CSV table of N, CA and C in Angstrom, one decimal:
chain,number,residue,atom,x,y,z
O,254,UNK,N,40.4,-38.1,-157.7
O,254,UNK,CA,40.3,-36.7,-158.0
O,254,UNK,C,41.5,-36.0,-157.4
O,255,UNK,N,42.3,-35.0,-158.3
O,255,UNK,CA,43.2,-34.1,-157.6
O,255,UNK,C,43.2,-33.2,-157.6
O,256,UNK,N,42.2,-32.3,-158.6
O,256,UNK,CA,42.0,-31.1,-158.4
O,256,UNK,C,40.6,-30.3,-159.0
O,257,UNK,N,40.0,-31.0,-159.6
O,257,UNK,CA,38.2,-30.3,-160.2
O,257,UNK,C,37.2,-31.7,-159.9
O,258,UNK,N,36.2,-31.6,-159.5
O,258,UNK,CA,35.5,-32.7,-159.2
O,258,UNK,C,34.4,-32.1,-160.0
O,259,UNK,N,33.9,-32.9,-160.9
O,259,UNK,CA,32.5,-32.6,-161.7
O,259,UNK,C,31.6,-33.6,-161.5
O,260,UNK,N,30.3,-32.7,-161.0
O,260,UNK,CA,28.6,-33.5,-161.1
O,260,UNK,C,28.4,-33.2,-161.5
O,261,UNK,N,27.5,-34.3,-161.6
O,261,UNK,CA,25.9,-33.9,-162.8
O,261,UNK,C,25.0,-35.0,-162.3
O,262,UNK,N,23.8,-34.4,-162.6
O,262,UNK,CA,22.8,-35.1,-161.6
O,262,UNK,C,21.0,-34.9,-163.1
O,263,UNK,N,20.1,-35.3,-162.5
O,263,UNK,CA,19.4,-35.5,-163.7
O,263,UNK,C,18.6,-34.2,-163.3
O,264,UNK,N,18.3,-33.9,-162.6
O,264,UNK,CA,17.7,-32.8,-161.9
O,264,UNK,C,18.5,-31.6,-161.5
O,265,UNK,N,18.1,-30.3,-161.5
O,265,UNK,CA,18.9,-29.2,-160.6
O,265,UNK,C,19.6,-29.8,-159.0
O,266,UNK,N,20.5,-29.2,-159.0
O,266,UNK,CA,21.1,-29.3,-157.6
O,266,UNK,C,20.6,-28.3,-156.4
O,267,UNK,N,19.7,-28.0,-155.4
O,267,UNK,CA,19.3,-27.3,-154.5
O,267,UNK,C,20.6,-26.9,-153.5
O,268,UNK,N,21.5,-27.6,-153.1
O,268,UNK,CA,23.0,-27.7,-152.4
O,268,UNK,C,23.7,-28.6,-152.9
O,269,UNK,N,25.0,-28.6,-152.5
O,269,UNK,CA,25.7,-29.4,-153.0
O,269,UNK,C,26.8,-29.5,-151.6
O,270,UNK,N,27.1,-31.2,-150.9
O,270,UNK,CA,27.7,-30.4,-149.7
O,270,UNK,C,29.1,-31.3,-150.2
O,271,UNK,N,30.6,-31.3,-150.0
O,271,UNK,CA,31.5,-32.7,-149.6
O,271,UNK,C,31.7,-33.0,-147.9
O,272,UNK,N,31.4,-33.8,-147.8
O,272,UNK,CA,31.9,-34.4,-146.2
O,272,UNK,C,33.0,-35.4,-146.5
O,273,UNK,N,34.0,-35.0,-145.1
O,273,UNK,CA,35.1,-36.0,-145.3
O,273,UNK,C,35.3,-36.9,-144.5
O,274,UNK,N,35.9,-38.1,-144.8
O,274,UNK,CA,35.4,-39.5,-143.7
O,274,UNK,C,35.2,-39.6,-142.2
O,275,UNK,N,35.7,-38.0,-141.6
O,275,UNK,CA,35.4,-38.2,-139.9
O,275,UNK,C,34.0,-37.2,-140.2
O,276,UNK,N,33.2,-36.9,-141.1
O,276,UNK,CA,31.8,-36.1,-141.2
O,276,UNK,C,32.1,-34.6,-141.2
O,277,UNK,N,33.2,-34.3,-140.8
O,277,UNK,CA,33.3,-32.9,-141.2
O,277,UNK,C,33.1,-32.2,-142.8
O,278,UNK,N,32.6,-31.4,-142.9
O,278,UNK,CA,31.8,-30.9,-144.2
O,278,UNK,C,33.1,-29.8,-144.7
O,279,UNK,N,33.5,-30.4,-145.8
O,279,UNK,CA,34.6,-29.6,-146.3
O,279,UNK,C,34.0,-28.9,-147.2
O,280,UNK,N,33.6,-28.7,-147.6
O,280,UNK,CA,33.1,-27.7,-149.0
O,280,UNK,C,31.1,-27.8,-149.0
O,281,UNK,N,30.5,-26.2,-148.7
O,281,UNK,CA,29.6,-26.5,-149.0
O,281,UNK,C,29.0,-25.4,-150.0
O,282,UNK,N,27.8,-25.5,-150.6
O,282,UNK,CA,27.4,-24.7,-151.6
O,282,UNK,C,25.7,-24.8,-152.1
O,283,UNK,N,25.3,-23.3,-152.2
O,283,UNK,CA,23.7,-23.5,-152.6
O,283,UNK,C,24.0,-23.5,-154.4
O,284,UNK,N,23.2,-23.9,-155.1
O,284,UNK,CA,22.9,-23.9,-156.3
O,284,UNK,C,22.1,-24.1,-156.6
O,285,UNK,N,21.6,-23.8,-158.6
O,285,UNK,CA,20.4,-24.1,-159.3
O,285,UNK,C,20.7,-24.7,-160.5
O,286,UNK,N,21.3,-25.7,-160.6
O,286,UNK,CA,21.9,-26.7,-161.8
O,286,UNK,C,22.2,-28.0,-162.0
O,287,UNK,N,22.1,-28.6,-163.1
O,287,UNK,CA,22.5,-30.3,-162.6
O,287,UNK,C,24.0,-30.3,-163.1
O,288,UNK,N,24.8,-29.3,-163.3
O,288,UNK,CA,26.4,-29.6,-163.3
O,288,UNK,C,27.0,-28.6,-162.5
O,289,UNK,N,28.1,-29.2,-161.7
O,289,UNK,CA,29.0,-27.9,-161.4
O,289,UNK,C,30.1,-29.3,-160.9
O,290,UNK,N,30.7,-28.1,-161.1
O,290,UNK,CA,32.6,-28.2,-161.1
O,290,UNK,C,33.2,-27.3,-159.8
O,291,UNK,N,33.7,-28.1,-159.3
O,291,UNK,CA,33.9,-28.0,-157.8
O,291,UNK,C,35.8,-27.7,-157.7
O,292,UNK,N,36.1,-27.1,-157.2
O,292,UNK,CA,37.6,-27.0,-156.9
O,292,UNK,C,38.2,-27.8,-155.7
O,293,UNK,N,38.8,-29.0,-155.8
O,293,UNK,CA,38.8,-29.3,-154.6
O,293,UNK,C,40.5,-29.9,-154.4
O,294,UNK,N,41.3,-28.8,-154.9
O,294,UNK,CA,43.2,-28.6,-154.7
O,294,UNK,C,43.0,-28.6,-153.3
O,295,UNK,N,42.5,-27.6,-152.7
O,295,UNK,CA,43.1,-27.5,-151.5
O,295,UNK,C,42.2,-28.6,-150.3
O,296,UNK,N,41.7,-29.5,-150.6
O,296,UNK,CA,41.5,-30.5,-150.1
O,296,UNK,C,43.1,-31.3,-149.3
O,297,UNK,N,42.6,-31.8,-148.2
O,297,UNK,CA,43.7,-33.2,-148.0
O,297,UNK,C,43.3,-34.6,-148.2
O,298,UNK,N,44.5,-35.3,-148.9
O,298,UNK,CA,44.0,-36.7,-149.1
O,298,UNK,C,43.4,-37.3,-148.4
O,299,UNK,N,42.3,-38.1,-149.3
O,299,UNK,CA,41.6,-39.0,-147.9
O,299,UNK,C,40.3,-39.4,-149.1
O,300,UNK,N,39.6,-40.2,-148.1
O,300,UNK,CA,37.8,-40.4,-148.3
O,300,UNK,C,36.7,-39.1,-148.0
O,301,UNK,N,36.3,-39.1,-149.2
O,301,UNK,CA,35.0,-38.0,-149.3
O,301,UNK,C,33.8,-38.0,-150.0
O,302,UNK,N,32.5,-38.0,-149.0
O,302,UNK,CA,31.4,-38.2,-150.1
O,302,UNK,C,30.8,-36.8,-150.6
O,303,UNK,N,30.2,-37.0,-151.7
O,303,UNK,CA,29.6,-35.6,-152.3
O,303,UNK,C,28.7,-35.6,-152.1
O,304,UNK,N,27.1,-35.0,-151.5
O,304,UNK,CA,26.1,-35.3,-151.4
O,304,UNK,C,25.1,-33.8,-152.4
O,305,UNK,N,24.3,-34.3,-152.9
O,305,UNK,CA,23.3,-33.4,-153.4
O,305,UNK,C,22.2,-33.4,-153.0
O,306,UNK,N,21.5,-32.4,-152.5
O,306,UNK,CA,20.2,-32.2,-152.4
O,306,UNK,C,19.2,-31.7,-153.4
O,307,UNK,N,18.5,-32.3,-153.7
O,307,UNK,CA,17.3,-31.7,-155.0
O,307,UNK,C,16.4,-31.0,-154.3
O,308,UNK,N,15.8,-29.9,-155.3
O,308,UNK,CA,14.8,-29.7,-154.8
O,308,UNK,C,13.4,-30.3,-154.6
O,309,UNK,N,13.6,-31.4,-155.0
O,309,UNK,CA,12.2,-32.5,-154.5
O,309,UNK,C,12.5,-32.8,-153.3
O,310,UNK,N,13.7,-32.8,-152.7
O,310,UNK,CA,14.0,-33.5,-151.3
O,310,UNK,C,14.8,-34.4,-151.1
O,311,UNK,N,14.7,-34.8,-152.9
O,311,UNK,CA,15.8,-36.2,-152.4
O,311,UNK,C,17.0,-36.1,-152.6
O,312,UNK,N,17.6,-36.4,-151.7
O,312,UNK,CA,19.2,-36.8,-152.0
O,312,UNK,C,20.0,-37.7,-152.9
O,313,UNK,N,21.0,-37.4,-153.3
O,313,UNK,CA,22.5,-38.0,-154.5
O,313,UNK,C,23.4,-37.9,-153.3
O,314,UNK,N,24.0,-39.6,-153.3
O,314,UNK,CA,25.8,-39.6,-152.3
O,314,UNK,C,26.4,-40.3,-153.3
O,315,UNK,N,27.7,-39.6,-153.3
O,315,UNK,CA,28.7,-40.4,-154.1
O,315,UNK,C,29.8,-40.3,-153.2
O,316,UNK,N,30.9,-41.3,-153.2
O,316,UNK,CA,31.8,-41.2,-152.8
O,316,UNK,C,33.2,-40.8,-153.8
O,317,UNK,N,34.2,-40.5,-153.6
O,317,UNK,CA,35.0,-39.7,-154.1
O,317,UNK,C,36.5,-40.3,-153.3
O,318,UNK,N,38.0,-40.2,-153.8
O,318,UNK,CA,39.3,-40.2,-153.0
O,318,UNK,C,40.0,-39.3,-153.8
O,319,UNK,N,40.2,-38.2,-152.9
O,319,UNK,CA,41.5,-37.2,-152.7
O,319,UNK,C,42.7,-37.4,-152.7
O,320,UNK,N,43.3,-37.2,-154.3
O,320,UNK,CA,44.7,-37.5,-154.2
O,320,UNK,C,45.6,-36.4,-154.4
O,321,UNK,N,46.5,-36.1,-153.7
O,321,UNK,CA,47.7,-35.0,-154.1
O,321,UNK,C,49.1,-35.6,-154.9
O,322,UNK,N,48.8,-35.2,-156.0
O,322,UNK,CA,50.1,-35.3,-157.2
O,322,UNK,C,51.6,-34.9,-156.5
């Protein structure tokens, strides 16, 4: 990814958080959708997972790599 990160999930998203490989939470967000499009330019390269929370409770992780063109 180097600059829009898109999810989708089968269910609405309750949050939506990215953490970056030392666990610091770079980007977080409440929501009510199973798509959004994330901006994530001003990111630094590296390892990042996305995690979703539903509103049932359960959680979506994905992992993701931050590249600068």
């Amino acid at each position: 990814v180097s600059a829009l990160l898109n999810v989708t999930t089968a269910s609405p998203i309750a949050r939506l958080r990215i953490v970056s490989a030392d666990g610091r939470v770079a980007h977080s967000t409440g929501m009510i959708t199973d798509r959004a499009a994330i901006d994530v330019a001003a990111l630094k390269s590296g390892a990042y997972t996305v995690i979703a929370e539903l509103p049932n409770g359960s959680i979506a992780r994905a992992r993701f790599t931050k590249v600068n063109p």
